[in-house]
PDB file of C-alpha atoms and ligand atoms in Angstrom:
ATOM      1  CA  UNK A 696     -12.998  19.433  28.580  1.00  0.00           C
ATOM      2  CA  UNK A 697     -16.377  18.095  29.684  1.00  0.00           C
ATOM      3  CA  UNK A 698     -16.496  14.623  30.959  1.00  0.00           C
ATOM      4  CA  UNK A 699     -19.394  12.653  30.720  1.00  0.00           C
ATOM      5  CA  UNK A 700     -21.179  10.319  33.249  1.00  0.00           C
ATOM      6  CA  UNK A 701     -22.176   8.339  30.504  1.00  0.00           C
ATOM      7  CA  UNK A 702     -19.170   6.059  29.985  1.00  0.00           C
ATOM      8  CA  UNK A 703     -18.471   7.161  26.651  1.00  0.00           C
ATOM      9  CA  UNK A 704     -15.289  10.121  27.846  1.00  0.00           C
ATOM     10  CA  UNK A 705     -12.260   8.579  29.549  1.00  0.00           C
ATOM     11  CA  UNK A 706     -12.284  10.529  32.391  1.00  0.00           C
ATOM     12  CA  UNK A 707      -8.759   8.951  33.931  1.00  0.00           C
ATOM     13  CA  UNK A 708      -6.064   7.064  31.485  1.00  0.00           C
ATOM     14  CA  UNK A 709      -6.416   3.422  31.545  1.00  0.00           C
ATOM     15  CA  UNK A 710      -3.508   2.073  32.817  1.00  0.00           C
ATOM     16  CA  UNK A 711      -3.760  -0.539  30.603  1.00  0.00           C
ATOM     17  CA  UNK A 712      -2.042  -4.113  30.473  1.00  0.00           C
ATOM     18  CA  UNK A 713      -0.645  -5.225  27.006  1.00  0.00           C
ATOM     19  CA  UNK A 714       1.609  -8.196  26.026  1.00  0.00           C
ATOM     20  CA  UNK A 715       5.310  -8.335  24.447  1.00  0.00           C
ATOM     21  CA  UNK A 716       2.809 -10.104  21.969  1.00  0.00           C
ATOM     22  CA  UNK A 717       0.989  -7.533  21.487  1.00  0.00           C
ATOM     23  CA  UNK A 718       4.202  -4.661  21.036  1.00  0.00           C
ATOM     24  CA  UNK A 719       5.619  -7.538  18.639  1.00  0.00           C
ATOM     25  CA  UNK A 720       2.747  -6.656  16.454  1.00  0.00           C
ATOM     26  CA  UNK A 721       2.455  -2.531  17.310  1.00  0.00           C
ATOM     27  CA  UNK A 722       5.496  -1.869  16.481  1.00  0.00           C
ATOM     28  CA  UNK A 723       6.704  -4.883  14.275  1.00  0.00           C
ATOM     29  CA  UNK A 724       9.323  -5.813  16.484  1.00  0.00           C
ATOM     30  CA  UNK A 725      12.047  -8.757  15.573  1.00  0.00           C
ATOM     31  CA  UNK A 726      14.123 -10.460  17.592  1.00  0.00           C
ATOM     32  CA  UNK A 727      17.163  -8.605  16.436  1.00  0.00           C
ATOM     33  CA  UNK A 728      15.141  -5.435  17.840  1.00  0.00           C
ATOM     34  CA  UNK A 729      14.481  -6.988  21.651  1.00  0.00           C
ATOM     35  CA  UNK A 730      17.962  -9.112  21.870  1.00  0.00           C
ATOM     36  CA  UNK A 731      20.573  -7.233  23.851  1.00  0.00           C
ATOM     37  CA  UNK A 732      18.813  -3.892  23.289  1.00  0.00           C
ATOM     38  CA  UNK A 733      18.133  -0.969  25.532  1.00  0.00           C
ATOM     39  CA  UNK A 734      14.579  -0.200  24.907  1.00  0.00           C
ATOM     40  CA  UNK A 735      12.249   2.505  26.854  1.00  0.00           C
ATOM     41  CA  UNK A 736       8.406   2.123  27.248  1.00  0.00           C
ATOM     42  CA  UNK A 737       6.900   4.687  27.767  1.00  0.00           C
ATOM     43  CA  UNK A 738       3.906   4.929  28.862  1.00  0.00           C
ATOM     44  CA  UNK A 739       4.924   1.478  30.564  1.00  0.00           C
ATOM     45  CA  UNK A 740       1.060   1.505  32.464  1.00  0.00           C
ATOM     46  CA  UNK A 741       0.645  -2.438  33.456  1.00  0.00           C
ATOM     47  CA  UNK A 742       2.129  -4.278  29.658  1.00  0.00           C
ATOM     48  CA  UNK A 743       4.119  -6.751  30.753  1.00  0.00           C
ATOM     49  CA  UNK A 744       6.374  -5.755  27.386  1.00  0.00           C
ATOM     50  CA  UNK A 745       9.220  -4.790  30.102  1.00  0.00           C
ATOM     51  CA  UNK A 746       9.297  -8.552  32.117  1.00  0.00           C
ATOM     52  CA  UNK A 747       8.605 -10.514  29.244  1.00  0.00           C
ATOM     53  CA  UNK A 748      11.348  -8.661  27.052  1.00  0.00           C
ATOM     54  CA  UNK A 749      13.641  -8.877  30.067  1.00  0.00           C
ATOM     55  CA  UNK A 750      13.627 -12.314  29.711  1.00  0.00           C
ATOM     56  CA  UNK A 751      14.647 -12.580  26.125  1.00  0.00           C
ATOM     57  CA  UNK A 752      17.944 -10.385  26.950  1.00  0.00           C
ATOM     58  CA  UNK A 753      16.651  -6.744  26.401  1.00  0.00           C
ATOM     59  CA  UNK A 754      17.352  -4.373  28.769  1.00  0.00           C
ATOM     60  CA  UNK A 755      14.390  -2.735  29.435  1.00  0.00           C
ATOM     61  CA  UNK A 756      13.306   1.059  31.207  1.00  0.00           C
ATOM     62  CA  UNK A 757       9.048   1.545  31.719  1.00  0.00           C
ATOM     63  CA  UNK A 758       8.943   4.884  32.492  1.00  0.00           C
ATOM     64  CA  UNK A 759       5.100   5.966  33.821  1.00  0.00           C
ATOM     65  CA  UNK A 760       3.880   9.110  36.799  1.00  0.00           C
ATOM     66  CA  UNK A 761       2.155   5.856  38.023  1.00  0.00           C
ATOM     67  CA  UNK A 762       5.501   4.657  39.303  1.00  0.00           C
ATOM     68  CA  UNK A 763       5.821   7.248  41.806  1.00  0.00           C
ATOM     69  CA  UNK A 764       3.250   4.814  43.809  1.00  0.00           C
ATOM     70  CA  UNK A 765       4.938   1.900  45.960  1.00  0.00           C
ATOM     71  CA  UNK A 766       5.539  -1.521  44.151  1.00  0.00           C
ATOM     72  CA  UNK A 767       2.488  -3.005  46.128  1.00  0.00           C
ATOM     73  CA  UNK A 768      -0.067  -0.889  45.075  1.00  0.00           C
ATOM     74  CA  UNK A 769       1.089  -0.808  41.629  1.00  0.00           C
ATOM     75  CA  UNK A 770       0.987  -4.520  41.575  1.00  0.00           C
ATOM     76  CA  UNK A 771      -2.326  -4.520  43.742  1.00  0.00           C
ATOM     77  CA  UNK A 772      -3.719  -1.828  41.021  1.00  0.00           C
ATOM     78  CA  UNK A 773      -3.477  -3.736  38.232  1.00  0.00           C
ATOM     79  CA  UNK A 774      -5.524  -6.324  38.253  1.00  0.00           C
ATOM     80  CA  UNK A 775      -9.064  -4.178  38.817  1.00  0.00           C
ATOM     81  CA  UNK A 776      -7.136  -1.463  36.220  1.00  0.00           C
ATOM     82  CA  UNK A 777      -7.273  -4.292  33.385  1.00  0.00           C
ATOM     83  CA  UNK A 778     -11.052  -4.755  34.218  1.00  0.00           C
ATOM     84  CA  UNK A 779     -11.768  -1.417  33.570  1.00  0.00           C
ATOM     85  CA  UNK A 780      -9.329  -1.311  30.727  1.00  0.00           C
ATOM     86  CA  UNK A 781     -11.309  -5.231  29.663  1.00  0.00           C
ATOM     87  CA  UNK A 782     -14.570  -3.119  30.135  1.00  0.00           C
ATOM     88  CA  UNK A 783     -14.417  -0.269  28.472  1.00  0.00           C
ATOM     89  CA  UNK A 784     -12.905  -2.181  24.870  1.00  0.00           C
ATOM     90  CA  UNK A 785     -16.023  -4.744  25.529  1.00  0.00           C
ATOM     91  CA  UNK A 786     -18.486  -2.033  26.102  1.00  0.00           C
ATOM     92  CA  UNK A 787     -17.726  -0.639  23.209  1.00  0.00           C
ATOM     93  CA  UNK A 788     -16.726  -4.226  20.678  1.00  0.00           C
ATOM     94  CA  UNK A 789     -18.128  -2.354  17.595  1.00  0.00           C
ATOM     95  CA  UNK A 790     -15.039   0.237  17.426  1.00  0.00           C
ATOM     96  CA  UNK A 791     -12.959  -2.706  17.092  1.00  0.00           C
ATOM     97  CA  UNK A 792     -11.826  -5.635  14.831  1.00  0.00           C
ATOM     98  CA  UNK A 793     -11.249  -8.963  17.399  1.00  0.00           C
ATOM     99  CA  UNK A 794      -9.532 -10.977  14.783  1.00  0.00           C
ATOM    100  CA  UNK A 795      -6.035 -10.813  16.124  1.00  0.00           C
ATOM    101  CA  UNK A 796      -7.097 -12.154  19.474  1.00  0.00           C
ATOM    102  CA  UNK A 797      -9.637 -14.528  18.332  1.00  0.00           C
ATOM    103  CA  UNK A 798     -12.353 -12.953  20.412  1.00  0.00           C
ATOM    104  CA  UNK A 799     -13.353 -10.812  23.602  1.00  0.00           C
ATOM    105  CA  UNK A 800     -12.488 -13.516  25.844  1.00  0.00           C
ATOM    106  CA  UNK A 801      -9.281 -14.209  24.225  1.00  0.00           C
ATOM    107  CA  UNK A 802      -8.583 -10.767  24.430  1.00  0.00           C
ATOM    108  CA  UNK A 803      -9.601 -10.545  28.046  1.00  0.00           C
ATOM    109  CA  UNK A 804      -7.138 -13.291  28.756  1.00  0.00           C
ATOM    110  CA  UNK A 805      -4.414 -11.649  27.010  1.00  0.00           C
ATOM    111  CA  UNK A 806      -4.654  -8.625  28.895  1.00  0.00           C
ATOM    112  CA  UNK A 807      -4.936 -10.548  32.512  1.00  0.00           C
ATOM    113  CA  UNK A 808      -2.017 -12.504  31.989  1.00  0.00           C
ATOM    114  CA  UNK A 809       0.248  -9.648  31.394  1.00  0.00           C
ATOM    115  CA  UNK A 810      -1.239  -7.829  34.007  1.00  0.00           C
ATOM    116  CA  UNK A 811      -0.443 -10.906  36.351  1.00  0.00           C
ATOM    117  CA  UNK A 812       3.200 -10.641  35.073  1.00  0.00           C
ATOM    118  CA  UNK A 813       3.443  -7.095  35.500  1.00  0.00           C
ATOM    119  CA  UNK A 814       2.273  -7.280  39.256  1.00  0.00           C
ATOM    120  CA  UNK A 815       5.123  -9.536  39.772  1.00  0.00           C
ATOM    121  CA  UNK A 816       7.685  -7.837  37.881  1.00  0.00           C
ATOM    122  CA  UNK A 817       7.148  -4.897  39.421  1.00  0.00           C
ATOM    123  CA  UNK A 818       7.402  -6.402  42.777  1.00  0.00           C
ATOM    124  CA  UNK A 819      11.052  -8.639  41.924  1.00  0.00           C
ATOM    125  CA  UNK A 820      12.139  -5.915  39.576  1.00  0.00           C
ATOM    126  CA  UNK A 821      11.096  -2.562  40.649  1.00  0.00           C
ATOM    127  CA  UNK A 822      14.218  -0.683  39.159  1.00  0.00           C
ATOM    128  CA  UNK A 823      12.869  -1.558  35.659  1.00  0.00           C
ATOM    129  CA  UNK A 824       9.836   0.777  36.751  1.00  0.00           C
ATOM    130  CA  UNK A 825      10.837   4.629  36.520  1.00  0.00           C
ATOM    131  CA  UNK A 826       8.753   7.643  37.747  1.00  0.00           C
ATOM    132  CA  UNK A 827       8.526  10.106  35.101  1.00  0.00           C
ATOM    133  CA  UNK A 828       6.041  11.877  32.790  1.00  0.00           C
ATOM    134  CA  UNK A 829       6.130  13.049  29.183  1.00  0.00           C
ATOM    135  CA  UNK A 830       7.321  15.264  27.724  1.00  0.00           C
ATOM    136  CA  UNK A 831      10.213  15.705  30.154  1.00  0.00           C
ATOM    137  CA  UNK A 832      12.030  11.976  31.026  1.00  0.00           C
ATOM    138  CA  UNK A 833      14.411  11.811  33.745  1.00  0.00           C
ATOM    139  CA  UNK A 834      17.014  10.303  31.159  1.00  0.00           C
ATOM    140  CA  UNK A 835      19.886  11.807  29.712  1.00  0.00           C
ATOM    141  CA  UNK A 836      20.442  11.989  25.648  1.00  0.00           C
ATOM    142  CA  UNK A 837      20.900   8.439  23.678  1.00  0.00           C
ATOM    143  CA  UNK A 838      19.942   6.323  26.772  1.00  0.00           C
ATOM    144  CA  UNK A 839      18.293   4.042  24.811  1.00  0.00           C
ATOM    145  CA  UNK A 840      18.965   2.374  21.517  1.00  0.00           C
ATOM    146  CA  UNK A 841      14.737   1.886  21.064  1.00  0.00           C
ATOM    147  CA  UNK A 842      11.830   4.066  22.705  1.00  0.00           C
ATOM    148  CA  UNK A 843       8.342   2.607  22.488  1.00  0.00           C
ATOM    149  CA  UNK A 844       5.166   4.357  23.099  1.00  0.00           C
ATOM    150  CA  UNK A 845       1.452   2.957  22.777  1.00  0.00           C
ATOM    151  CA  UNK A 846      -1.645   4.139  23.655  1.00  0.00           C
ATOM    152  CA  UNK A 847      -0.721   7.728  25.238  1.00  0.00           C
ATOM    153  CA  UNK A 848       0.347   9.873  22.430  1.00  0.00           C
ATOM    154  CA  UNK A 849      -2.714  10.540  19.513  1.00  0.00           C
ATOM    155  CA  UNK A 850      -5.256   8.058  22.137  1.00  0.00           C
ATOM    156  CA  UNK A 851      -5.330  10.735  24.801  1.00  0.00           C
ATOM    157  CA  UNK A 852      -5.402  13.552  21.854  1.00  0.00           C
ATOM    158  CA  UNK A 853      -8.570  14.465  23.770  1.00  0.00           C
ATOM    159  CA  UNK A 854      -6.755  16.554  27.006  1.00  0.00           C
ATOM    160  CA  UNK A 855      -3.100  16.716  25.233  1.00  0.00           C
ATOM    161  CA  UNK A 856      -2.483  19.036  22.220  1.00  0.00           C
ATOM    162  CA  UNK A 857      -0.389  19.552  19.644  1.00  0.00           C
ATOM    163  CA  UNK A 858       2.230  21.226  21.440  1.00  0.00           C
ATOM    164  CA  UNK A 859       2.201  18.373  23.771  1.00  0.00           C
ATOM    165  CA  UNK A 860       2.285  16.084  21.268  1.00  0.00           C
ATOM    166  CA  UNK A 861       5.303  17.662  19.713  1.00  0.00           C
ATOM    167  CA  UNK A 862       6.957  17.943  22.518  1.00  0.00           C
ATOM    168  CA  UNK A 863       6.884  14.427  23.790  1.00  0.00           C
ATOM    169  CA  UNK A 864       7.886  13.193  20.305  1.00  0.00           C
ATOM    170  CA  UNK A 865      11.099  15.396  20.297  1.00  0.00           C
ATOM    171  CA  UNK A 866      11.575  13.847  23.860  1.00  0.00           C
ATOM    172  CA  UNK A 867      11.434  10.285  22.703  1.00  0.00           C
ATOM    173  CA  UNK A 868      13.514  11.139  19.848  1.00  0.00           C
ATOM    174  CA  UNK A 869      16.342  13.098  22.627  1.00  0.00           C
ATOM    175  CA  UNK A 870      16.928   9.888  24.322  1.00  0.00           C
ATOM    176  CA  UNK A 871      17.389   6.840  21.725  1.00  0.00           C
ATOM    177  CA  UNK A 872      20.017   6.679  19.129  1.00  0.00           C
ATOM    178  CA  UNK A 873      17.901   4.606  16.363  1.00  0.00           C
ATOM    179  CA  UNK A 874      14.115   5.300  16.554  1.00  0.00           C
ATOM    180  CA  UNK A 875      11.030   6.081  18.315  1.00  0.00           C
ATOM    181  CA  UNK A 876       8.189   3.996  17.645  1.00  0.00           C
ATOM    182  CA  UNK A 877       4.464   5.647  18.301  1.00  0.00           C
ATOM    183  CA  UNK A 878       1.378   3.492  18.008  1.00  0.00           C
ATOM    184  CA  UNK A 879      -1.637   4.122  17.404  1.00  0.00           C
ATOM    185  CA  UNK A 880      -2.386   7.466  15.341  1.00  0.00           C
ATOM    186  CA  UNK A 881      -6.041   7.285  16.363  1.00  0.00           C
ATOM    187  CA  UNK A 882      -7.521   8.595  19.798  1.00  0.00           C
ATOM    188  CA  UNK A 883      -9.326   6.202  21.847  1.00  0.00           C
ATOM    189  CA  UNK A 884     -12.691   6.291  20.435  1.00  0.00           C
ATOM    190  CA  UNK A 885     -11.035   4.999  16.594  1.00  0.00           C
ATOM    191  CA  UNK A 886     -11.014   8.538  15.666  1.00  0.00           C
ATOM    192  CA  UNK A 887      -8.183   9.292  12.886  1.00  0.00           C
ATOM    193  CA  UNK A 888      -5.878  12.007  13.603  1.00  0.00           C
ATOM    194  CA  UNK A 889      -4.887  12.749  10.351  1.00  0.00           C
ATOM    195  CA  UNK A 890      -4.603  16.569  10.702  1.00  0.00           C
ATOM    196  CA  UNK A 891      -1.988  16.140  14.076  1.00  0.00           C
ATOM    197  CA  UNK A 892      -0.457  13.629  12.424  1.00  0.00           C
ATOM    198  CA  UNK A 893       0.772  15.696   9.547  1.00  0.00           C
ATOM    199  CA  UNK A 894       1.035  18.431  11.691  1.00  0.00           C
ATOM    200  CA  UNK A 895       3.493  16.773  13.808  1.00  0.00           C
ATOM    201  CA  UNK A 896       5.543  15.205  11.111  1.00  0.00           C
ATOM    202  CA  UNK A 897       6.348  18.746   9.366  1.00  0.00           C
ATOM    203  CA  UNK A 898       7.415  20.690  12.738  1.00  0.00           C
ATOM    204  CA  UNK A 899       9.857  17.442  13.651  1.00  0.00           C
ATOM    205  CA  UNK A 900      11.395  17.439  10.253  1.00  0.00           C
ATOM    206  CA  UNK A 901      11.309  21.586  10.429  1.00  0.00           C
ATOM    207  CA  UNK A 902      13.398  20.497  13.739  1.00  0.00           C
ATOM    208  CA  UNK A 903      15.900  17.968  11.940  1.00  0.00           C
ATOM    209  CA  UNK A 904      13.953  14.660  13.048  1.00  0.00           C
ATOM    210  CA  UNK A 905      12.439  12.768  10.219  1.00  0.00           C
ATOM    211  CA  UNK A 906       9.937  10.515  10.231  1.00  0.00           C
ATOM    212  CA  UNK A 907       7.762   7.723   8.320  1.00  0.00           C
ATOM    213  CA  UNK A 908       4.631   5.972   8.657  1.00  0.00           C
ATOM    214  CA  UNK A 909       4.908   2.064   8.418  1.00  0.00           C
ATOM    215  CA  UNK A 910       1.824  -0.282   8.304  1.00  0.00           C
ATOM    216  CA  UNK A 911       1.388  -3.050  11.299  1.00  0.00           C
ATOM    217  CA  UNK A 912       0.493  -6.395  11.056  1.00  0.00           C
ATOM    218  CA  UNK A 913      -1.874  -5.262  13.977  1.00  0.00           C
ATOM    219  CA  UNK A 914      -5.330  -3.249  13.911  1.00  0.00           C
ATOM    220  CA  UNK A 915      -6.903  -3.289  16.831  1.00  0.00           C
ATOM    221  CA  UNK A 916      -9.500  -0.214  16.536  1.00  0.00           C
ATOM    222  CA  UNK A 917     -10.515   0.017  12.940  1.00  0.00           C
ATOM    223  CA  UNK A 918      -8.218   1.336  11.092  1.00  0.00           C
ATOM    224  CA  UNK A 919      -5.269   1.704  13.604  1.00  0.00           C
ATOM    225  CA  UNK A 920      -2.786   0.010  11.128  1.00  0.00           C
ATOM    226  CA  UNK A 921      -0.221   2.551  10.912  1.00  0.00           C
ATOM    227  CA  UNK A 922       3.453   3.250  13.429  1.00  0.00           C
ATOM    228  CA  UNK A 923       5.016   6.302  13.248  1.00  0.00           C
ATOM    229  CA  UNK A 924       8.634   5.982  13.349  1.00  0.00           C
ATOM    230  CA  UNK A 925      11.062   8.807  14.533  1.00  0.00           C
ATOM    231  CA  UNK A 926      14.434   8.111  12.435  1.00  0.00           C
ATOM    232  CA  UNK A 927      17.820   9.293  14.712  1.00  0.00           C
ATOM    233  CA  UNK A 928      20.302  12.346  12.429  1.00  0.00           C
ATOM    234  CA  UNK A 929      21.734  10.708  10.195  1.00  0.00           C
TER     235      UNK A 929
HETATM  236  C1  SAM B 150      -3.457   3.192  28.053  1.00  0.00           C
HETATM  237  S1  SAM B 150      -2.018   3.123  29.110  1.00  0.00           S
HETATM  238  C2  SAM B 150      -0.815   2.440  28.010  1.00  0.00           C
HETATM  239  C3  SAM B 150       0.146   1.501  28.715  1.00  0.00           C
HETATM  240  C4  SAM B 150       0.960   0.583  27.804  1.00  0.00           C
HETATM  241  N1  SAM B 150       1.802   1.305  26.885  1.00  0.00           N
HETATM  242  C5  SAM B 150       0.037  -0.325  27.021  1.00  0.00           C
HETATM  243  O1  SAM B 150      -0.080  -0.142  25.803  1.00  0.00           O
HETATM  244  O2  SAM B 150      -0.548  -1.226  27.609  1.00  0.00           O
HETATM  245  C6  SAM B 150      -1.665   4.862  29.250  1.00  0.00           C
HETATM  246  C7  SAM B 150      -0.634   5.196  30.333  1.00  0.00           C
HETATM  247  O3  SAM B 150      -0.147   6.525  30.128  1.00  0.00           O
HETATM  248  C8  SAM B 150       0.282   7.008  31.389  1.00  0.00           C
HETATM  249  N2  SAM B 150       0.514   8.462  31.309  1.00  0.00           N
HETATM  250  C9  SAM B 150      -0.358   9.469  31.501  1.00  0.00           C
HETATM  251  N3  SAM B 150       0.256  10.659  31.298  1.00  0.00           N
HETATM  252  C10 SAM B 150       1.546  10.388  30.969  1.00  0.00           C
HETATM  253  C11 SAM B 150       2.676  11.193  30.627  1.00  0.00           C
HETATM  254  N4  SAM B 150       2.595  12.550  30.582  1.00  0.00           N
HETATM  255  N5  SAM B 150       3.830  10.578  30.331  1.00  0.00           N
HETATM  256  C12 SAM B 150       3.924   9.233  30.346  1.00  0.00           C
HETATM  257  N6  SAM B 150       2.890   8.417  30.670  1.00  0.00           N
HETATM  258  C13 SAM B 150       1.719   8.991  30.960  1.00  0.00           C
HETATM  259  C14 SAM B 150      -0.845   6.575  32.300  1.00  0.00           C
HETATM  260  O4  SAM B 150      -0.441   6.586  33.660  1.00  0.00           O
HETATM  261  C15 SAM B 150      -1.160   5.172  31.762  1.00  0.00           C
HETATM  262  O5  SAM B 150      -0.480   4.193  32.485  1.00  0.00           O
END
């Protein structure tokens, strides 16, 4: 693909920093959902979903190829990686609706206070903080009872295709025993992804998996109102 000087192509993933408030909303999570639950997010990137979850008795795996990298850079990294992250949804405030946050700088705020509580997570934690890569996790089959995934899957449908896409879902689906939740269906410019989305749906219930769309309480590029959920055999 051609990447452009001009700001507008993502050359690199942001390793961006969201909230457990924010995955509360994503992927309409209750209490009964986080409490005493083993949950995977993946991509983990620098949310703070995996402390803050922690906390309120889930047991939680962020699995990310950042995490090869040593606890102290991870933690150094993700301050400036929020900026760009901070950046690049200012830069661009049109795509998106604010009302959630209450504003940029609300938003801004948001996303440097979970980055602050990643950084020190992953320094008194790191075994929360797995090495891996979709769509092949270093997990066995039903480690989880919940597998979470934002802002990977359908955002980065720009450099990974359908196959990949496939792929990773069945993944997700291999190691929890209830669901996989994916949010958002659009790629990172608000782009709807309709076509993949359908695509995707028939090959995983071709493959025994079935799924449904739900609608969020959440929108943060226009339109991004809709979870896909992966539904374990009955
Ligand atoms: C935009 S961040 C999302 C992080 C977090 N879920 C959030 O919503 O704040 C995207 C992350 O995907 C990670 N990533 C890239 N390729 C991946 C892969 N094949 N499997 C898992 N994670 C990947 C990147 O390293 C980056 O941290």
């Amino acid at each position: 693909m051609t990447h452009h000087a001009d700001g507008e192509v993502l050359d690199e993933y942001l390793v961006s920093a969201r909230s457990l408030a924010e995955y509360r909303a994503m992927f309409h999570l209750s209490d009964e959902d986080l409490t005493g639950r083993k949950i995977l997010d993946c991509p983990g990137g620098a949310a703070s979903f995996a402390a803050e979850a922690s906390a309120l008795g889930a047991e939680v795996t962020a699995i990310d190829p950042i995490y090869a990298a040593a606890p102290e850079e991870l933690a150094a990294r993700a301050t400036p990686e929020t900026e760009r992250a901070v950046a690049w949804a200012h830069k661009h405030a049109e795509r998106y609706r604010w009302d959630w946050y209450g504003g940029t700088a609300e938003h801004a705020a948001i996303r440097r206070g979970a980055a602050a509580r990643f950084a020190d997570d992953v320094r008194t934690t790191p075994h929360r903080y797995l090495a891996g890569a979709l769509p092949s996790l270093p997990c066995p089959d039903d480690a989880f009872d919940l597998a979470l995934s934002s802002h990977l899957l359908f955002s980065y449908a720009d450099r990974l295709d359908a196959d990949f896409h496939l792929a990773a879902l069945v993944e997700l689906s291999r190691v929890s025993t209830v669901e996989a939740r994916v949010y958002p269906l659009l790629d990172y410019t608000g782009a709807p992804l309709d076509d993949l989305v359908d695509h995707l749906r028939t090959e995983l219930h071709d493959k025994g998996i079935e799924t449904s769309l739900c609608r969020t309480g959440y929108e943060f590029h226009h339109g991004a109102d809709t979870m896909l959920t992966l539904h374990a055999a009955a």
